[in-house]
Short mmCIF file of C-alpha atoms in Angstrom, two decimals:
data_model
loop_
_atom_site.label_atom_id
_atom_site.label_comp_id
_atom_site.label_asym_id
_atom_site.label_seq_id
_atom_site.Cartn_x
_atom_site.Cartn_y
_atom_site.Cartn_z
CA MET D 1 -78.77 15.74 36.71
CA ILE D 2 -80.36 13.89 33.78
CA ASP D 3 -83.40 11.79 34.62
CA GLU D 4 -82.72 8.10 33.96
CA ASN D 5 -85.79 7.84 31.71
CA GLU D 6 -84.47 10.64 29.50
CA ARG D 7 -81.08 9.10 28.88
CA THR D 8 -80.25 7.97 25.38
CA PRO D 9 -77.72 5.30 24.41
CA LEU D 10 -75.26 7.93 23.20
CA MET D 11 -75.18 9.50 26.67
CA ASP D 12 -73.81 6.32 28.17
CA ASP D 13 -70.32 4.88 27.99
CA PRO D 14 -70.59 2.65 24.89
CA VAL D 15 -68.20 0.00 26.20
CA LYS D 16 -67.94 -1.54 29.64
CA THR D 17 -64.75 -0.98 31.57
CA GLY D 18 -62.41 -3.84 30.72
CA ALA D 19 -64.24 -4.86 27.53
CA PRO D 20 -61.92 -5.73 24.62
CA GLU D 21 -61.68 -3.29 21.74
CA ASP D 22 -63.75 -4.02 18.67
CA LYS D 23 -60.75 -3.97 16.33
CA TYR D 24 -61.52 -2.63 12.87
CA GLY D 25 -65.22 -2.63 13.84
CA LEU D 26 -65.41 -6.32 12.96
CA ALA D 27 -68.08 -7.13 15.55
CA TRP D 28 -70.19 -4.18 14.36
CA ILE D 29 -69.84 -5.34 10.75
CA CYS D 30 -70.72 -8.93 11.66
CA CYS D 31 -73.83 -7.71 13.49
CA SER D 32 -74.77 -5.77 10.36
CA PHE D 33 -74.53 -9.01 8.38
CA LEU D 34 -76.82 -10.68 10.88
CA GLY D 35 -79.27 -7.83 10.37
CA LEU D 36 -78.98 -8.35 6.63
CA GLY D 37 -79.96 -11.99 7.09
CA LEU D 38 -82.98 -11.26 9.29
CA LEU D 39 -85.39 -9.88 6.71
CA PHE D 40 -83.50 -10.66 3.52
CA PRO D 41 -85.84 -13.52 2.51
CA PHE D 42 -88.91 -11.28 2.97
CA ASN D 43 -87.29 -8.51 0.93
CA CYS D 44 -86.37 -11.04 -1.73
CA TYR D 45 -90.01 -12.06 -2.09
CA ILE D 46 -91.11 -8.41 -2.25
CA ALA D 47 -88.46 -7.44 -4.81
CA ALA D 48 -89.47 -10.44 -6.96
CA SER D 49 -93.07 -9.18 -7.25
CA ASP D 50 -92.71 -8.97 -11.04
CA PHE D 51 -91.70 -12.67 -11.10
CA TYR D 52 -94.78 -13.73 -9.15
CA ALA D 53 -97.07 -11.39 -11.10
CA THR D 54 -95.99 -13.09 -14.32
CA LEU D 55 -96.37 -16.59 -12.88
CA TYR D 56 -99.68 -16.01 -11.12
CA PRO D 57 -101.52 -13.23 -12.99
CA ASN D 58 -104.88 -14.18 -11.47
CA VAL D 59 -103.68 -14.05 -7.87
CA SER D 60 -102.91 -11.05 -5.63
CA TYR D 61 -99.73 -12.77 -4.55
CA ALA D 62 -98.16 -9.80 -2.71
CA PHE D 63 -100.97 -9.77 -0.14
CA LEU D 64 -100.94 -13.56 0.26
CA MET D 65 -97.16 -13.67 0.56
CA SER D 66 -97.10 -10.98 3.24
CA LEU D 67 -99.83 -12.78 5.18
CA ALA D 68 -98.12 -16.18 4.95
CA TYR D 69 -94.70 -14.81 5.91
CA ASN D 70 -95.89 -12.85 8.93
CA PHE D 71 -98.92 -14.84 10.10
CA PHE D 72 -97.27 -16.96 12.80
CA SER D 73 -94.20 -14.89 13.65
CA TRP D 74 -95.51 -13.07 16.73
CA ILE D 75 -96.83 -16.32 18.25
CA LEU D 76 -93.44 -17.97 17.79
CA LEU D 77 -91.69 -15.05 19.44
CA PHE D 78 -94.11 -15.20 22.37
CA VAL D 79 -93.35 -18.89 22.83
CA SER D 80 -89.63 -18.27 22.36
CA LEU D 81 -89.58 -15.99 25.41
CA ARG D 82 -89.70 -19.17 27.47
CA VAL D 83 -88.09 -21.69 25.13
CA MET D 84 -85.28 -20.05 23.14
CA PRO D 85 -82.99 -19.06 26.08
CA LYS D 86 -82.66 -22.80 26.85
CA PHE D 87 -80.62 -23.24 23.66
CA SER D 88 -77.30 -21.68 22.73
CA PHE D 89 -77.10 -18.71 20.40
CA ARG D 90 -74.83 -20.77 18.12
CA LEU D 91 -77.36 -23.58 17.65
CA ARG D 92 -80.33 -21.29 17.14
CA ILE D 93 -78.83 -18.78 14.73
CA ASN D 94 -76.97 -21.36 12.63
CA THR D 95 -80.10 -23.48 12.21
CA PHE D 96 -82.38 -20.59 11.29
CA ILE D 97 -80.00 -19.03 8.74
CA ILE D 98 -79.28 -22.32 6.95
CA GLY D 99 -82.99 -23.20 6.88
CA GLY D 100 -83.87 -19.82 5.36
CA ALA D 101 -81.17 -20.18 2.69
CA ALA D 102 -82.45 -23.63 1.72
CA ILE D 103 -86.02 -22.38 1.25
CA LEU D 104 -84.87 -19.40 -0.80
CA PHE D 105 -82.90 -21.76 -3.04
CA VAL D 106 -85.94 -23.98 -3.69
CA MET D 107 -88.49 -21.22 -4.42
CA PRO D 108 -87.86 -20.73 -8.18
CA PHE D 109 -88.21 -24.46 -8.85
CA ILE D 110 -91.82 -24.61 -7.66
CA PRO D 111 -93.48 -23.59 -10.98
CA SER D 112 -91.51 -26.35 -12.74
CA MET D 113 -92.40 -28.91 -10.08
CA ILE D 114 -96.13 -28.09 -9.96
CA SER D 115 -97.85 -27.09 -13.19
CA GLN D 116 -101.29 -26.30 -11.73
CA GLU D 117 -101.45 -22.67 -10.63
CA THR D 118 -103.44 -23.25 -7.44
CA GLY D 119 -101.08 -26.02 -6.33
CA ALA D 120 -97.98 -23.97 -7.15
CA VAL D 121 -99.32 -20.93 -5.30
CA SER D 122 -100.26 -23.04 -2.28
CA PHE D 123 -96.86 -24.74 -2.08
CA SER D 124 -95.07 -21.41 -2.55
CA LEU D 125 -97.09 -19.93 0.30
CA VAL D 126 -96.35 -22.92 2.56
CA LEU D 127 -92.61 -22.44 2.00
CA THR D 128 -93.04 -18.70 2.52
CA PHE D 129 -94.80 -19.46 5.80
CA LEU D 130 -91.93 -21.71 6.93
CA SER D 131 -89.42 -19.06 5.87
CA GLY D 132 -91.30 -16.52 7.97
CA CYS D 133 -91.25 -18.81 10.99
CA LEU D 134 -87.48 -19.29 10.70
CA SER D 135 -86.90 -15.57 10.23
CA SER D 136 -89.07 -14.77 13.25
CA LEU D 137 -87.08 -17.10 15.50
CA LEU D 138 -83.85 -15.78 14.01
CA PHE D 139 -85.01 -12.23 14.70
CA GLY D 140 -85.59 -12.91 18.40
CA SER D 141 -82.31 -14.76 18.76
CA VAL D 142 -80.22 -12.09 17.02
CA MET D 143 -81.85 -9.20 18.89
CA GLY D 144 -81.37 -11.13 22.12
CA LEU D 145 -77.68 -11.59 21.30
CA VAL D 146 -76.92 -7.97 20.36
CA ALA D 147 -78.82 -6.73 23.42
CA LEU D 148 -75.82 -8.01 25.40
CA PHE D 149 -73.60 -5.50 23.56
CA PRO D 150 -73.65 -1.69 23.75
CA PRO D 151 -76.69 -0.10 22.00
CA THR D 152 -74.76 0.76 18.84
CA TYR D 153 -74.65 -2.96 17.99
CA THR D 154 -78.43 -3.13 18.06
CA GLY D 155 -78.28 -0.16 15.70
CA SER D 156 -75.91 -2.08 13.44
CA VAL D 157 -78.40 -4.96 13.17
CA MET D 158 -81.19 -2.53 12.32
CA SER D 159 -78.92 -0.91 9.73
CA GLY D 160 -78.24 -4.35 8.28
CA ILE D 161 -81.97 -4.92 7.97
CA GLY D 162 -82.09 -1.76 5.85
CA VAL D 163 -79.26 -3.08 3.69
CA ALA D 164 -81.32 -6.23 3.12
CA GLY D 165 -83.94 -4.25 1.27
CA ILE D 166 -81.42 -2.43 -0.90
CA CYS D 167 -79.53 -5.64 -1.57
CA ALA D 168 -82.67 -7.47 -2.67
CA SER D 169 -83.78 -4.61 -4.92
CA LEU D 170 -80.38 -4.19 -6.58
CA LEU D 171 -80.06 -7.93 -7.01
CA ARG D 172 -83.43 -8.06 -8.74
CA ILE D 173 -82.62 -5.12 -11.02
CA ILE D 174 -79.22 -6.54 -11.98
CA THR D 175 -80.50 -10.05 -12.71
CA LYS D 176 -83.44 -8.64 -14.67
CA VAL D 177 -81.29 -6.33 -16.82
CA ALA D 178 -78.55 -8.94 -17.34
CA MET D 179 -80.86 -11.36 -19.14
CA PRO D 180 -82.71 -10.95 -22.45
CA ASN D 181 -86.25 -9.62 -22.23
CA THR D 182 -87.73 -12.92 -23.36
CA GLU D 183 -89.75 -15.52 -21.48
CA GLN D 184 -86.75 -17.82 -21.14
CA GLY D 185 -84.40 -14.95 -20.33
CA GLN D 186 -86.59 -13.64 -17.51
CA LYS D 187 -87.05 -17.17 -16.19
CA THR D 188 -83.27 -17.55 -16.05
CA SER D 189 -82.94 -14.17 -14.32
CA SER D 190 -85.37 -15.31 -11.62
CA TYR D 191 -83.39 -18.52 -11.02
CA LEU D 192 -80.19 -16.51 -10.75
CA TYR D 193 -81.86 -14.01 -8.42
CA PHE D 194 -82.95 -16.62 -5.88
CA PHE D 195 -79.65 -18.54 -6.10
CA LEU D 196 -77.66 -15.38 -5.34
CA GLY D 197 -80.09 -14.64 -2.53
CA SER D 198 -79.27 -17.99 -0.96
CA PHE D 199 -75.56 -17.22 -1.30
CA ILE D 200 -76.01 -13.91 0.54
CA LEU D 201 -77.64 -15.75 3.46
CA LEU D 202 -74.69 -18.14 3.56
CA THR D 203 -72.41 -15.08 3.77
CA CYS D 204 -74.39 -13.99 6.85
CA PHE D 205 -73.82 -17.47 8.29
CA LEU D 206 -70.05 -17.09 7.86
CA ALA D 207 -70.14 -13.63 9.46
CA PHE D 208 -71.81 -15.12 12.52
CA GLN D 209 -69.07 -17.74 12.83
CA LEU D 210 -66.52 -14.91 12.87
CA LEU D 211 -68.53 -12.92 15.41
CA LEU D 212 -68.53 -15.82 17.86
CA ARG D 213 -64.73 -15.96 17.75
CA LEU D 214 -64.10 -12.28 18.49
CA PRO D 215 -62.82 -11.36 21.99
CA ILE D 216 -65.48 -8.67 22.44
CA THR D 217 -68.26 -11.22 21.80
CA LYS D 218 -66.77 -13.69 24.27
CA TYR D 219 -66.48 -10.92 26.85
CA TYR D 220 -70.12 -9.81 26.68
CA MET D 221 -71.49 -13.35 26.51
CA THR D 222 -69.39 -14.38 29.53
CA SER D 223 -70.54 -11.29 31.41
CA TYR D 224 -74.16 -12.08 30.57
CA GLU D 225 -73.89 -15.71 31.71
CA ALA D 226 -72.25 -14.59 34.97
CA SER D 227 -75.10 -12.15 35.56
CA ARG D 228 -77.70 -14.84 34.91
CA ALA D 229 -75.99 -17.21 37.31
CA LYS D 230 -75.87 -14.51 39.96
CA ASN D 231 -79.57 -13.76 39.53
CA GLY D 232 -80.71 -17.37 39.49
CA SER D 233 -81.40 -17.66 35.76
CA ILE D 234 -79.17 -20.70 35.31
CA ASN D 235 -79.89 -24.20 36.52
CA ASP D 236 -76.43 -25.30 37.65
CA SER D 237 -77.38 -28.93 38.29
CA THR D 238 -78.22 -29.61 34.64
CA ASN D 239 -76.08 -26.90 33.06
CA ASN D 240 -79.13 -25.85 31.02
CA THR D 241 -80.36 -22.31 30.90
CA LYS D 242 -83.94 -21.40 31.55
CA ASN D 243 -85.66 -18.07 31.41
CA GLU D 244 -86.76 -16.93 34.86
CA VAL D 245 -86.94 -13.23 34.08
CA PRO D 246 -90.37 -11.95 35.24
CA LEU D 247 -92.08 -10.47 32.20
CA LYS D 248 -94.47 -8.04 33.91
CA PRO D 249 -91.77 -5.93 35.64
CA LEU D 250 -89.73 -6.02 32.43
CA LEU D 251 -92.67 -4.78 30.36
CA LEU D 252 -93.17 -1.92 32.79
CA LYS D 253 -89.60 -0.86 32.04
CA VAL D 254 -89.81 -0.99 28.25
CA TRP D 255 -93.51 -0.36 27.47
CA LYS D 256 -92.81 3.00 25.78
CA GLU D 257 -90.27 1.48 23.43
CA ALA D 258 -92.55 -1.52 22.83
CA PHE D 259 -95.43 0.83 21.93
CA VAL D 260 -93.23 2.77 19.52
CA VAL D 261 -91.84 -0.26 17.72
CA PHE D 262 -95.34 -1.80 17.43
CA THR D 263 -96.83 1.42 16.02
CA VAL D 264 -93.96 2.06 13.61
CA PHE D 265 -94.18 -1.34 11.97
CA PHE D 266 -97.98 -1.49 12.12
CA THR D 267 -98.11 1.75 10.12
CA THR D 268 -95.45 0.64 7.65
CA LEU D 269 -96.65 -2.89 6.90
CA SER D 270 -100.29 -1.80 6.68
CA LEU D 271 -99.30 0.26 3.66
CA PHE D 272 -96.22 -1.48 2.26
CA PRO D 273 -96.15 -3.45 0.01
CA GLY D 274 -99.94 -3.82 -0.34
CA VAL D 275 -101.34 -0.29 -0.67
CA THR D 276 -98.16 1.23 -2.11
CA GLY D 277 -98.22 -1.54 -4.71
CA LEU D 278 -101.57 -0.16 -5.95
CA VAL D 279 -100.05 3.22 -6.87
CA GLN D 280 -100.07 3.57 -10.65
CA ASN D 281 -97.50 5.26 -12.85
CA ILE D 282 -99.58 7.91 -14.61
CA ASP D 283 -97.26 10.68 -15.80
CA SER D 284 -93.90 9.24 -16.84
CA ASN D 285 -92.41 7.08 -19.56
CA LEU D 286 -91.57 4.29 -17.14
CA GLY D 287 -93.51 1.08 -17.64
CA GLN D 288 -95.56 -0.07 -14.66
CA ASP D 289 -93.20 -3.00 -14.18
CA TRP D 290 -90.15 -0.75 -13.78
CA PHE D 291 -92.12 1.83 -11.82
CA ASN D 292 -92.95 -0.84 -9.20
CA ILE D 293 -89.31 -1.94 -8.97
CA ILE D 294 -87.96 1.62 -8.59
CA PHE D 295 -90.77 2.63 -6.21
CA THR D 296 -89.94 -0.34 -3.98
CA SER D 297 -86.22 0.46 -4.24
CA PHE D 298 -86.94 4.00 -3.04
CA PHE D 299 -88.42 2.51 0.11
CA MET D 300 -85.37 0.32 0.64
CA VAL D 301 -82.94 3.25 0.30
CA GLY D 302 -84.89 5.56 2.63
CA ASP D 303 -85.31 2.79 5.18
CA PHE D 304 -81.57 2.08 5.18
CA ILE D 305 -80.71 5.77 5.68
CA GLY D 306 -83.18 5.97 8.57
CA ARG D 307 -81.82 2.86 10.24
CA THR D 308 -78.21 3.99 9.92
CA ALA D 309 -78.72 7.62 11.01
CA PRO D 310 -78.85 6.87 14.80
CA LYS D 311 -75.18 5.88 14.64
CA TRP D 312 -74.38 9.59 14.19
CA PHE D 313 -77.26 11.55 15.70
CA ILE D 314 -80.28 10.96 17.93
CA LEU D 315 -83.03 13.57 17.79
CA PHE D 316 -85.44 12.00 20.29
CA ASN D 317 -85.29 10.35 23.71
CA PRO D 318 -87.41 7.52 25.14
CA ASN D 319 -89.97 10.01 26.46
CA ASN D 320 -90.75 11.81 23.20
CA LEU D 321 -90.07 9.20 20.51
CA TRP D 322 -93.83 8.52 20.43
CA ILE D 323 -94.45 11.94 18.81
CA PRO D 324 -92.90 11.27 15.36
CA THR D 325 -94.19 7.70 15.60
CA VAL D 326 -97.82 8.77 15.95
CA ALA D 327 -97.30 11.52 13.36
CA ARG D 328 -96.49 8.79 10.80
CA LEU D 329 -100.18 7.83 10.79
CA ILE D 330 -100.63 10.69 8.30
CA PHE D 331 -99.29 8.32 5.63
CA PHE D 332 -102.57 6.37 5.72
CA PRO D 333 -104.58 9.15 4.05
CA LEU D 334 -101.62 10.32 1.94
CA PHE D 335 -101.06 6.98 0.23
CA SER D 336 -104.80 6.30 0.02
CA LEU D 337 -105.19 9.52 -1.97
CA CYS D 338 -102.56 8.23 -4.39
CA VAL D 339 -104.83 5.24 -5.14
CA LYS D 340 -108.51 6.12 -4.77
CA PRO D 341 -109.58 8.80 -5.30
CA VAL D 342 -106.39 9.83 -7.08
CA VAL D 343 -105.81 13.31 -5.66
CA PHE D 344 -102.01 13.29 -6.04
CA LYS D 345 -101.09 12.76 -9.70
CA SER D 346 -97.34 13.26 -9.86
CA ILE D 347 -94.58 10.66 -9.79
CA TYR D 348 -92.46 13.14 -7.82
CA ILE D 349 -95.07 13.31 -5.08
CA TYR D 350 -95.24 9.51 -4.96
CA PHE D 351 -91.48 9.18 -4.54
CA THR D 352 -91.37 11.97 -1.94
CA PHE D 353 -94.06 10.28 0.13
CA MET D 354 -92.27 6.94 -0.16
CA PHE D 355 -88.91 8.36 0.87
CA LEU D 356 -90.26 10.15 3.97
CA PHE D 357 -92.35 7.10 4.82
CA SER D 358 -89.34 4.77 4.69
CA LEU D 359 -86.91 7.21 6.33
CA THR D 360 -89.12 7.63 9.41
CA ASN D 361 -89.77 3.90 9.54
CA GLY D 362 -86.07 3.11 9.76
CA TYR D 363 -85.19 5.94 12.13
CA CYS D 364 -88.00 5.60 14.70
CA GLY D 365 -87.91 1.79 14.66
CA THR D 366 -84.15 1.69 15.19
CA LEU D 367 -84.22 4.18 18.07
CA ALA D 368 -86.92 2.16 19.85
CA MET D 369 -84.95 -1.08 19.45
CA MET D 370 -81.80 0.65 20.75
CA PHE D 371 -83.52 2.27 23.73
CA GLY D 372 -85.31 -0.89 24.92
CA PRO D 373 -82.35 -2.97 26.20
CA THR D 374 -80.84 0.07 27.96
CA LYS D 375 -83.81 -0.02 30.37
CA ALA D 376 -83.11 -3.63 31.45
CA ASP D 377 -80.69 -5.10 33.96
CA GLU D 378 -77.79 -7.18 32.66
CA HIS D 379 -79.46 -10.58 33.19
CA GLU D 380 -82.67 -9.33 31.49
CA LYS D 381 -81.09 -8.14 28.26
CA GLU D 382 -81.57 -11.24 26.10
CA VAL D 383 -85.23 -11.49 27.08
CA THR D 384 -85.62 -7.74 26.47
CA GLY D 385 -84.31 -8.20 22.94
CA ILE D 386 -86.88 -10.96 22.35
CA VAL D 387 -89.66 -8.83 23.89
CA MET D 388 -88.84 -5.93 21.57
CA SER D 389 -88.74 -8.35 18.62
CA PHE D 390 -92.14 -9.68 19.68
CA PHE D 391 -93.77 -6.25 19.58
CA LEU D 392 -92.10 -5.47 16.26
CA ASN D 393 -93.41 -8.68 14.70
CA PHE D 394 -96.81 -8.34 16.40
CA GLY D 395 -97.11 -4.92 14.78
CA ILE D 396 -96.30 -6.49 11.42
CA TRP D 397 -98.88 -9.27 11.97
CA VAL D 398 -101.68 -6.85 12.93
CA ALA D 399 -100.72 -4.70 9.94
CA THR D 400 -101.00 -7.70 7.63
CA MET D 401 -104.58 -8.24 8.79
CA PHE D 402 -105.39 -4.54 8.53
CA ALA D 403 -103.96 -4.39 5.00
CA PHE D 404 -106.84 -6.57 3.80
CA LEU D 405 -109.34 -4.02 5.10
CA LEU D 406 -107.46 -1.20 3.38
CA SER D 407 -107.37 -3.18 0.14
CA TYR D 408 -111.12 -3.71 0.32
CA LEU D 409 -111.82 -0.05 1.03
CA LEU D 410 -109.61 1.12 -1.83
CA THR D 411 -110.35 -1.49 -4.49
CA GLY D 412 -113.49 -3.33 -3.39
CA SER D 413 -111.43 -6.52 -3.15
CA THR D 414 -109.61 -8.16 -0.27
CA GLY D 415 -106.67 -8.94 -2.53
CA ILE D 416 -106.98 -12.73 -2.13
CA ASN D 417 -108.73 -13.56 -5.38
CA PHE D 418 -107.85 -16.79 -7.16
#
């Protein structure tokens, strides 16, 4: 008999008895679109690093952007454990997606609106901060929603997050190549890039509207509400929901998965995009501008493959997933030795490191997010999704702080020079 703690999502019946069929995989596809929308703004800002480097040559904008985007996210998710379940999934997700699209649309206009560099940088960072807040709340809401479904739907969201990176990178490459290599041409390409980014978020909005109308979604949401009512998580007199799931017992159930997801994203965001952005192209004909774009794109592709792989095979269970997660810490010295002192001096080594780094990020992070909700009871699943999102974003926030220390150790600067 298999121990309950060693079970993986693929060992369980993926669909409840009586659940409607997910015809044509529409619900899975819609969940992937929601995943695409979760981190698409952040990936857009990363992929547009050349745009910001041209605008603000005296500012280490990548570090500041990452800090602004992630600074408040974990706090919001902590608060949302008590607040968000009081509001419907429809209201929350619609509001957060539309807000993110609006900010993305406005971003390229800032240099034209504010001529002074310090003012333009500050306003850009304020909007980036607001975008990060919206994405954080969207993250918790989406992961809470898909936690009601079988684990493969959590995997589809994580796969969609991987697509976000590829989408942003391809969009930047296409818009950059499509326009003349002149100051005006590259300015136009940046406008087009952010406008198309806003359109992609609106596509995610439409996918969510479709998801809400599918029979399988209605089934799992009805089942969840019935479970909450049975376990006293619904206030019938006011018809408002309130979270009464005790957090301590829940954390005892999912602490292994929470540790893994924290460590995975702490490792990744400590190094990417800050430290990896310091790697110089030293032995190829690529310009540094194109090297940065392709190097970042390599991360996006590897991350997507890693996030999608659990749909077909799972190599670890909840008890041993910590092993490859801790092993990923080796990337700290590996990437450091690509910067200072430069021990590795081959573009092929750089791309190999980046691919393995991103592949393990996507794979280990996705497995942890899939395993977490399987440990919870039915009425705890939404809160479990938010808890897992909290530890993911907390890992990113701690990594953002730690990245400044790494930058100082490698370059003698904190990366926040004006």
